PDB file of C-alpha atoms in Angstrom:
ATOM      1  CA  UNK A  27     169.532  51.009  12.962  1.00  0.00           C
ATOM      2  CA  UNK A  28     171.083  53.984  15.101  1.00  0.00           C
ATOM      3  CA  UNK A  29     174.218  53.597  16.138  1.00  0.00           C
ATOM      4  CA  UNK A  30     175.236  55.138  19.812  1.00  0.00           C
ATOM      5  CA  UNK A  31     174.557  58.724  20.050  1.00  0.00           C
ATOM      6  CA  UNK A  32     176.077  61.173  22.366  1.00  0.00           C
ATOM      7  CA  UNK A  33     175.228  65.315  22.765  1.00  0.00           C
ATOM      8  CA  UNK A  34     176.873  67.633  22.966  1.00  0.00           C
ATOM      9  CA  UNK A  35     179.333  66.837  20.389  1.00  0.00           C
ATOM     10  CA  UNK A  36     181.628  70.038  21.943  1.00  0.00           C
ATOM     11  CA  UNK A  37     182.093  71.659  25.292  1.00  0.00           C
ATOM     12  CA  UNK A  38     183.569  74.485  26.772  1.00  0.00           C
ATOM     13  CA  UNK A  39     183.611  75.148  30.592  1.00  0.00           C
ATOM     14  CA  UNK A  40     185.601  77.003  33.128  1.00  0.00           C
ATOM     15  CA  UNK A  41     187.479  75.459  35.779  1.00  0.00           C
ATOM     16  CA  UNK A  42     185.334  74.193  38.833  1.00  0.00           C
ATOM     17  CA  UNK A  43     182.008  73.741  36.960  1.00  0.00           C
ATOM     18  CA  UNK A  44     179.674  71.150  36.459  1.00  0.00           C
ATOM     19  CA  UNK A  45     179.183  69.320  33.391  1.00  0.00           C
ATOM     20  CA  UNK A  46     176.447  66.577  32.206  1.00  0.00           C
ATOM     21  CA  UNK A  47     176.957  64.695  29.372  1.00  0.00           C
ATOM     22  CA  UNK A  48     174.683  62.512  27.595  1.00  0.00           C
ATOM     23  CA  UNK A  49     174.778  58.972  25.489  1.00  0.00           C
ATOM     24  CA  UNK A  50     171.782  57.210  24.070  1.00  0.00           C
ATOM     25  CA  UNK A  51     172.719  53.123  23.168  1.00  0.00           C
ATOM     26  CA  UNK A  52     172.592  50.947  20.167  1.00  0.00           C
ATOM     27  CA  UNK A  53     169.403  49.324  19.688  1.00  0.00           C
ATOM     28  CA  UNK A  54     168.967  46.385  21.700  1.00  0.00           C
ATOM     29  CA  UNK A  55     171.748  47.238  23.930  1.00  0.00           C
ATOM     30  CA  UNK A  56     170.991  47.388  27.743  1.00  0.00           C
ATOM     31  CA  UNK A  57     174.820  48.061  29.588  1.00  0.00           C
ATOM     32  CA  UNK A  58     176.853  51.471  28.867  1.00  0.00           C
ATOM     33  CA  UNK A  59     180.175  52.776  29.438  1.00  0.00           C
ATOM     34  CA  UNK A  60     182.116  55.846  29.652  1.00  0.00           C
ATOM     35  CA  UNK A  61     185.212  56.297  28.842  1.00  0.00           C
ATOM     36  CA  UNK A  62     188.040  59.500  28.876  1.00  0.00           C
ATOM     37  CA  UNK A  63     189.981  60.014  25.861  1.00  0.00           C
ATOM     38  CA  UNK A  64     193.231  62.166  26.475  1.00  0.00           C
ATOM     39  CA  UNK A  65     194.704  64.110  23.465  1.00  0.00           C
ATOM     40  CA  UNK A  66     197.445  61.096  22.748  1.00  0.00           C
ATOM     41  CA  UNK A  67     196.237  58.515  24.384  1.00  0.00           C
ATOM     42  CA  UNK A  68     194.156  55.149  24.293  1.00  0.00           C
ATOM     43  CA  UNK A  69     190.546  55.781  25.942  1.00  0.00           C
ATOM     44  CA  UNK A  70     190.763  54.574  29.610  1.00  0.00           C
ATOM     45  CA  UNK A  71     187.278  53.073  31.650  1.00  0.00           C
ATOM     46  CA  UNK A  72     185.432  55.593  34.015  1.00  0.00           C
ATOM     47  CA  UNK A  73     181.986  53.199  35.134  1.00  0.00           C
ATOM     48  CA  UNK A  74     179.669  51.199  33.693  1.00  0.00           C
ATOM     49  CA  UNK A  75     175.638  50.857  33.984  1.00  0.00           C
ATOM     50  CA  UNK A  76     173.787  47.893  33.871  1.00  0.00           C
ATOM     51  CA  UNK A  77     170.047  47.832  34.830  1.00  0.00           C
ATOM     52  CA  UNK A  78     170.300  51.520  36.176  1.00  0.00           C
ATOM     53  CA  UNK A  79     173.486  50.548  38.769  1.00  0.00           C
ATOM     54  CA  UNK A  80     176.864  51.409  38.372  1.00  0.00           C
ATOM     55  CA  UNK A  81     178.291  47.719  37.954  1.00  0.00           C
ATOM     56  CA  UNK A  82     181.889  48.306  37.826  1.00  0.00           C
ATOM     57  CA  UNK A  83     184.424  51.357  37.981  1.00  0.00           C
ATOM     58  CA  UNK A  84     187.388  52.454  36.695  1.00  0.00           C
ATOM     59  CA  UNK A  85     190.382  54.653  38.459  1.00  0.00           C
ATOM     60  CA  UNK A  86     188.762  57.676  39.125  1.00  0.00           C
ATOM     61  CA  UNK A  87     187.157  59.953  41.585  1.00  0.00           C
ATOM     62  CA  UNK A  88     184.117  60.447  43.047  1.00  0.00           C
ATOM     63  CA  UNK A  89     183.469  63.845  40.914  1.00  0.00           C
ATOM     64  CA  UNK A  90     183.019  61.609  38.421  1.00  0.00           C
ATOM     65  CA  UNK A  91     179.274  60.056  38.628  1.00  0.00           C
ATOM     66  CA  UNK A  92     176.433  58.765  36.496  1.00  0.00           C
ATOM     67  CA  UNK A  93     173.399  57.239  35.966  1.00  0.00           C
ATOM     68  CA  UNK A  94     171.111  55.626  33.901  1.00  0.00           C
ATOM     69  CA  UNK A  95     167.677  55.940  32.888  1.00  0.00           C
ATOM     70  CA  UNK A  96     164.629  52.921  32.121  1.00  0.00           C
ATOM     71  CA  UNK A  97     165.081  53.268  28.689  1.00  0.00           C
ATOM     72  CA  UNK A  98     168.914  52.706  28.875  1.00  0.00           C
ATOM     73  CA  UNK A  99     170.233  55.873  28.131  1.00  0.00           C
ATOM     74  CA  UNK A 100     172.873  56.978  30.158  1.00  0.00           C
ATOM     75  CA  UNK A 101     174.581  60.474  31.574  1.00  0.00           C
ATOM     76  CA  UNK A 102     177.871  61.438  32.609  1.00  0.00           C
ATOM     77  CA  UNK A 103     178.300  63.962  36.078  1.00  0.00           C
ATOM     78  CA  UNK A 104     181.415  65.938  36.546  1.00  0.00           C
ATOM     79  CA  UNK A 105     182.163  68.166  38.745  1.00  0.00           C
ATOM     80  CA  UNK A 106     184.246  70.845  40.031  1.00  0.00           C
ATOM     81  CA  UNK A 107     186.480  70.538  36.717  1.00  0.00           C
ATOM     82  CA  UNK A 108     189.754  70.820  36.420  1.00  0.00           C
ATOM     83  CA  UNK A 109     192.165  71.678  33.375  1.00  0.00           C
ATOM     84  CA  UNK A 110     192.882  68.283  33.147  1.00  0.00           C
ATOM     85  CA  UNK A 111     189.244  66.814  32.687  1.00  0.00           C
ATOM     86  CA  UNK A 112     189.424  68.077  28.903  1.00  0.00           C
ATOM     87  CA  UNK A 113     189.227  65.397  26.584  1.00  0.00           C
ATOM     88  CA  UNK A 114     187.368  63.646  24.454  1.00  0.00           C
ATOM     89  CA  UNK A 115     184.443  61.567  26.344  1.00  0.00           C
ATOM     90  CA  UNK A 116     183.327  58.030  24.784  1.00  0.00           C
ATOM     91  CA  UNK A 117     180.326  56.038  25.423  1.00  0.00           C
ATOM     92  CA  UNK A 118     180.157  52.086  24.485  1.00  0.00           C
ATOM     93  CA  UNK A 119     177.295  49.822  24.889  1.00  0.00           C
ATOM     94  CA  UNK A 120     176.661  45.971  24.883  1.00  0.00           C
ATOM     95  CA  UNK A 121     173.844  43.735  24.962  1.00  0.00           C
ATOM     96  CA  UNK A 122     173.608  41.671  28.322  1.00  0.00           C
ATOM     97  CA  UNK A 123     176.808  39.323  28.182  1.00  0.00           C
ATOM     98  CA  UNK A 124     178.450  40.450  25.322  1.00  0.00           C
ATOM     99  CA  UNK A 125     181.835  41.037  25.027  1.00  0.00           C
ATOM    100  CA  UNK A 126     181.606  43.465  21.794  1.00  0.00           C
ATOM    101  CA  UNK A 127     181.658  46.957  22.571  1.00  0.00           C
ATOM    102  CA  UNK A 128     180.429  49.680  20.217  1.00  0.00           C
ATOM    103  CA  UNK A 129     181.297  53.347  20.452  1.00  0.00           C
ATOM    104  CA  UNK A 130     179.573  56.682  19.940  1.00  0.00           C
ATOM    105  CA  UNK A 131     181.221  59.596  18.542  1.00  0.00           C
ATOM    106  CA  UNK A 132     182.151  61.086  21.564  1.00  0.00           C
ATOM    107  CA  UNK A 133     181.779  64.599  23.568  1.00  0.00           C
ATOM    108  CA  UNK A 134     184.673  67.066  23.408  1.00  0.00           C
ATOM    109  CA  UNK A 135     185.027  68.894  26.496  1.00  0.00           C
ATOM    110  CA  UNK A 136     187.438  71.596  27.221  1.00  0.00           C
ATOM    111  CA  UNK A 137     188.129  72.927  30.526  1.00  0.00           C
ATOM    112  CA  UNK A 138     189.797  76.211  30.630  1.00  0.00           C
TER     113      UNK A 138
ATOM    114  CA  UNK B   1     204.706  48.732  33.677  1.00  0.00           C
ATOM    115  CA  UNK B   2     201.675  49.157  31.958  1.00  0.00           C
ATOM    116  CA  UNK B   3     199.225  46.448  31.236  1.00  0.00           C
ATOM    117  CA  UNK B   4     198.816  47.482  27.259  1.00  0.00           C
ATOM    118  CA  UNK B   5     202.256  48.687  25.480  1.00  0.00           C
ATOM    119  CA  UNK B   6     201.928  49.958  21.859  1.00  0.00           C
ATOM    120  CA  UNK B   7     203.965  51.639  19.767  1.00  0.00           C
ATOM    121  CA  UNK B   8     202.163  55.143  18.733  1.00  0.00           C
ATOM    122  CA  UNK B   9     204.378  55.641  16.088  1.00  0.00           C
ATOM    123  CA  UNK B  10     203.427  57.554  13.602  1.00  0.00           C
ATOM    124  CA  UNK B  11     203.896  54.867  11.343  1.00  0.00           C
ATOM    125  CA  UNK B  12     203.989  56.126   7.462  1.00  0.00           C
ATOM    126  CA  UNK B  13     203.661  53.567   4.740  1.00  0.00           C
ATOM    127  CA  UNK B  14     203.438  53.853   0.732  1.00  0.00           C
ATOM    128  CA  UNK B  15     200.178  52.819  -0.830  1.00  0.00           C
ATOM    129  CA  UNK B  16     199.554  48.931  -1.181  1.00  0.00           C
ATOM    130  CA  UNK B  17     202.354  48.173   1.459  1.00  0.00           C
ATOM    131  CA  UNK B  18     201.774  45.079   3.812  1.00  0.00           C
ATOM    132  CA  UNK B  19     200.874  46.906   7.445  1.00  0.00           C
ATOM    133  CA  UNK B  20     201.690  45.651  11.165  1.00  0.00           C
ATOM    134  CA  UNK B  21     200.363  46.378  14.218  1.00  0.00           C
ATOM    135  CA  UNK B  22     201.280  45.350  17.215  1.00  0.00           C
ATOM    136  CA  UNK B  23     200.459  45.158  21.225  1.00  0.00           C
ATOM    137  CA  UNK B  24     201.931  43.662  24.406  1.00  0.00           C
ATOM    138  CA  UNK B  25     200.309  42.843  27.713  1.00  0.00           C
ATOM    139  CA  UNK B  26     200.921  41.939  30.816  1.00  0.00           C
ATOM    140  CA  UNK B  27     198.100  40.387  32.142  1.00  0.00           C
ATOM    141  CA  UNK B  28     197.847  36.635  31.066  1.00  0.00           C
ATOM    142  CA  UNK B  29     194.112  37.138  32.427  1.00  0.00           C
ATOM    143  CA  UNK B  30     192.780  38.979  29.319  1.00  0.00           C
ATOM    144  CA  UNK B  31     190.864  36.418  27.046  1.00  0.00           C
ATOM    145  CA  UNK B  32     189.110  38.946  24.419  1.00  0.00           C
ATOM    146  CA  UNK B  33     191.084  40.654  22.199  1.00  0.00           C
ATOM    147  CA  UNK B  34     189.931  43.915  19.834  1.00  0.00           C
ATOM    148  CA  UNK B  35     191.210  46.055  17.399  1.00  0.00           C
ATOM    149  CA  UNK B  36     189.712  49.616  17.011  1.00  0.00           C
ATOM    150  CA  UNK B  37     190.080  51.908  13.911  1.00  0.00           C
ATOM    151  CA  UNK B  38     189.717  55.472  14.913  1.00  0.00           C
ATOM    152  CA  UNK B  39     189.524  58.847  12.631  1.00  0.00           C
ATOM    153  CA  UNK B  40     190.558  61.890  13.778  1.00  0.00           C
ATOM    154  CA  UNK B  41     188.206  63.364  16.202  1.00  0.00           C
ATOM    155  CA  UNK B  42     185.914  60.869  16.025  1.00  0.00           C
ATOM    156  CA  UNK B  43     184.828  57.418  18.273  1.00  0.00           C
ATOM    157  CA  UNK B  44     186.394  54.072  17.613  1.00  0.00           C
ATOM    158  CA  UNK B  45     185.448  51.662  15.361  1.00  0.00           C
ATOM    159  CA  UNK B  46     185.371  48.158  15.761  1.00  0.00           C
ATOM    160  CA  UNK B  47     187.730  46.402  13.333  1.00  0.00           C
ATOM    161  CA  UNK B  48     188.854  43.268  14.457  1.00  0.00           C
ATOM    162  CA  UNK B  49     188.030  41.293  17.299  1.00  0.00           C
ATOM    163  CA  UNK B  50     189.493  37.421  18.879  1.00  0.00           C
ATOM    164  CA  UNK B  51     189.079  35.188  21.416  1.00  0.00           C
ATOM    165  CA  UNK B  52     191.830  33.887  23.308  1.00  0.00           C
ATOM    166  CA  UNK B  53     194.275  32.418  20.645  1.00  0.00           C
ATOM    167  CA  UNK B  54     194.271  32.248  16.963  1.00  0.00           C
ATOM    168  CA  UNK B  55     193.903  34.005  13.637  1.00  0.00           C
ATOM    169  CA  UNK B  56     191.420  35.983  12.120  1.00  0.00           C
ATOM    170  CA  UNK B  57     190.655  37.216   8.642  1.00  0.00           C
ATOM    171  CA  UNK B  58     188.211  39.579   7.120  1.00  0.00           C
ATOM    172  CA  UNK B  59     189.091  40.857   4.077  1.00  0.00           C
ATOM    173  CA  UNK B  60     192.590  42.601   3.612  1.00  0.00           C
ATOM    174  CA  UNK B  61     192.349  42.705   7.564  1.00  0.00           C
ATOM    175  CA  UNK B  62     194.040  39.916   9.566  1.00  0.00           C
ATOM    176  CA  UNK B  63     194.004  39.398  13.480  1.00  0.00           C
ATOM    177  CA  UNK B  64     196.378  37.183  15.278  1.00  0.00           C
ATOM    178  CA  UNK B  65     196.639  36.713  18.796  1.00  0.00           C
ATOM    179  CA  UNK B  66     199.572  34.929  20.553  1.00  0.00           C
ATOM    180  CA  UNK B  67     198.627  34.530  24.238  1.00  0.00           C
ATOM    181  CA  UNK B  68     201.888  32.535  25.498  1.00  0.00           C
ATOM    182  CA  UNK B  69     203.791  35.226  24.166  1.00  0.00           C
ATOM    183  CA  UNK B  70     201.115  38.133  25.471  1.00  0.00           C
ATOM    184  CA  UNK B  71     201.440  39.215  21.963  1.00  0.00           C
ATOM    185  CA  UNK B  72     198.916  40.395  19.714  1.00  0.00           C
ATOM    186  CA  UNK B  73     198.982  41.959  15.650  1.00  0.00           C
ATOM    187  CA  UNK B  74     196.858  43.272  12.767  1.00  0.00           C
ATOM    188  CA  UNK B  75     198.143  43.243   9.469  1.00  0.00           C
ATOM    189  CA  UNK B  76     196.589  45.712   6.759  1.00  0.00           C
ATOM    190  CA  UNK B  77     197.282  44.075   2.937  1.00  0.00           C
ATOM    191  CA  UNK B  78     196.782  45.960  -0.165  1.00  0.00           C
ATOM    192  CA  UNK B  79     196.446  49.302   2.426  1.00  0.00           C
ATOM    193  CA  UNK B  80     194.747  52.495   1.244  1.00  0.00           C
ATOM    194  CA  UNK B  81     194.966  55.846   1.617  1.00  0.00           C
ATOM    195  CA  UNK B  82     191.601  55.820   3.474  1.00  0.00           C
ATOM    196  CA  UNK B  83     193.184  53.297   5.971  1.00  0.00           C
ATOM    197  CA  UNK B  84     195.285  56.425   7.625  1.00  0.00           C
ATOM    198  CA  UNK B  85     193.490  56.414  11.197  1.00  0.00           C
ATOM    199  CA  UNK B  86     194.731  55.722  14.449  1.00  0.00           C
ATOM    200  CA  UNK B  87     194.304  52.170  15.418  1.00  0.00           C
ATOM    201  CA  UNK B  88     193.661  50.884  18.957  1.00  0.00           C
ATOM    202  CA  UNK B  89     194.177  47.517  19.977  1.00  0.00           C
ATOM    203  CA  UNK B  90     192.327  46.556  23.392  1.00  0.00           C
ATOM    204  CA  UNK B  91     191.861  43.517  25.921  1.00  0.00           C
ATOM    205  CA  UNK B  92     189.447  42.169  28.667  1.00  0.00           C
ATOM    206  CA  UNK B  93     189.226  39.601  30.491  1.00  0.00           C
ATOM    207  CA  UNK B  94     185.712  38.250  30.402  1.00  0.00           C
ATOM    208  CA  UNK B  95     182.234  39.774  28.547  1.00  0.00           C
ATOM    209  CA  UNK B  96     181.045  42.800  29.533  1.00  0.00           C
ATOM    210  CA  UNK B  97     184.123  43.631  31.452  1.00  0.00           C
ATOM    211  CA  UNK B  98     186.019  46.952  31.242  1.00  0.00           C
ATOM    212  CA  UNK B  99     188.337  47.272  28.352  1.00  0.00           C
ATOM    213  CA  UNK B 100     192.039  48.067  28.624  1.00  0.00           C
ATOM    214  CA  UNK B 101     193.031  50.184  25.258  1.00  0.00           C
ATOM    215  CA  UNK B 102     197.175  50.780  24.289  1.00  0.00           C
ATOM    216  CA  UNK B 103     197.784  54.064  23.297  1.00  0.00           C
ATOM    217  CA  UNK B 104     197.040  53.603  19.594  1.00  0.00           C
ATOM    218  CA  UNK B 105     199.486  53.688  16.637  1.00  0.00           C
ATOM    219  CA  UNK B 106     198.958  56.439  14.113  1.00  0.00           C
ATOM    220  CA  UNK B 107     198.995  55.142  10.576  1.00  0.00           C
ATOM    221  CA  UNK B 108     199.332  57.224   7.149  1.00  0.00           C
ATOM    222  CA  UNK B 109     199.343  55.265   3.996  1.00  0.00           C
ATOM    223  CA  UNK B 110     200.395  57.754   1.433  1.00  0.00           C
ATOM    224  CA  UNK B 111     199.071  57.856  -2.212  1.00  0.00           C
TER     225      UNK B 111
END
């Protein structure tokens, strides 16, 4: 049973790019989230997707977006980076109601 | 204030030592409580994870959660040198709803 899966596992862009990063859920699991990791610090919530809508969203802006596909996966829009967009980028899904979240490995971006 | 405080250490313990973990919150809403074991550069792992009140134990892992004292703890018996991760504990409030991380506490059990 595959676990989540996210691509790339590194990234390196210049300031004011675009970047699109991609998770893929747990079997069974219907409802994704991204999350930012700073170097340091505990991951903190960006959005989540439930049936292909953004359901709820975390402190961030609107260069921040997403989406999600019919088959559940799930991709993460940023653009116009900025130095401080470089961290490590976690995905989590659930099934439905569930209150157990499971994490991918994560995409390292780096915005220099 | 923040809604998750935890110390992020690093914490440094000898081999078979008796390890604790702890988090404070500030938001007496918060009902599920998780801890995460993390490796360097990698995602988090689900350890632990309680609702409202109460112990829990699986294996040398133990999970207690005091909720009139917004207090919550993981204790690591017998701990290993393959224990030495970050650990993250984090909250919500209800299923399915975003989940509010501390900063982690970075743990090395030495041989």
């Amino acid at each position: 049973d595959a676990g989540v899966t996210q691509s790339p596992t590194h990234l390196i862009k210049t300031r004011g790019q675009q970047v699109t990063l991609r998770c893929s859920p747990k079997s069974g699991h219907d409802t994704v989230s991204w999350y930012q990791q700073a170097l340091g610090q505990g991951p903190q919530f960006i959005f989540q997707y439930y049936e292909e809508e953004e359901r709820q969203r975390g402190n961030f802006p609107d260069r921040f977006s997403g989406h999600q596909f019919p088959n559940y996966s799930s991709e993460l829009n940023v653009n116009a980076l900025l130095l401080g967009d470089s961290a490590l980028y976690l995905c989590a899904s659930t099934k439905g109601g569930s209150d157990t979240q499971y994490f991918g490995p994560g995409t390292r971006l780096t915005v220099l | 204030q923040k809604e998750v405080e935890q110390d992020p250490g690093p914490l440094s313990v000898p081999e078979g030592a008796i390890v604790s973990l702890n988090c404070t919150y500030s938001n007496s809403a918060f009902q599920y409580f998780m801890w995460y074991r993390q490796y360097s550069r990698k995602g988090p792992e689900l350890l632990m994870y309680t609702y409202s009140s109460g112990n829990k134990e699986d294996g040398r892992f133990t999970a207690q959660v005091d909720k009139s004292s917004k207090y919550i703890s993981l204790f690591i018996r017998d701990s290993q040198p393959s224990d030495s991760a970050t650990y993250l504990c984090a909250m919500s409030v209800s299923g399915n709803t975003p989940l509010v991380f501390g900063k982690g506490t970075r743990l090395s059990v030495i041989a």
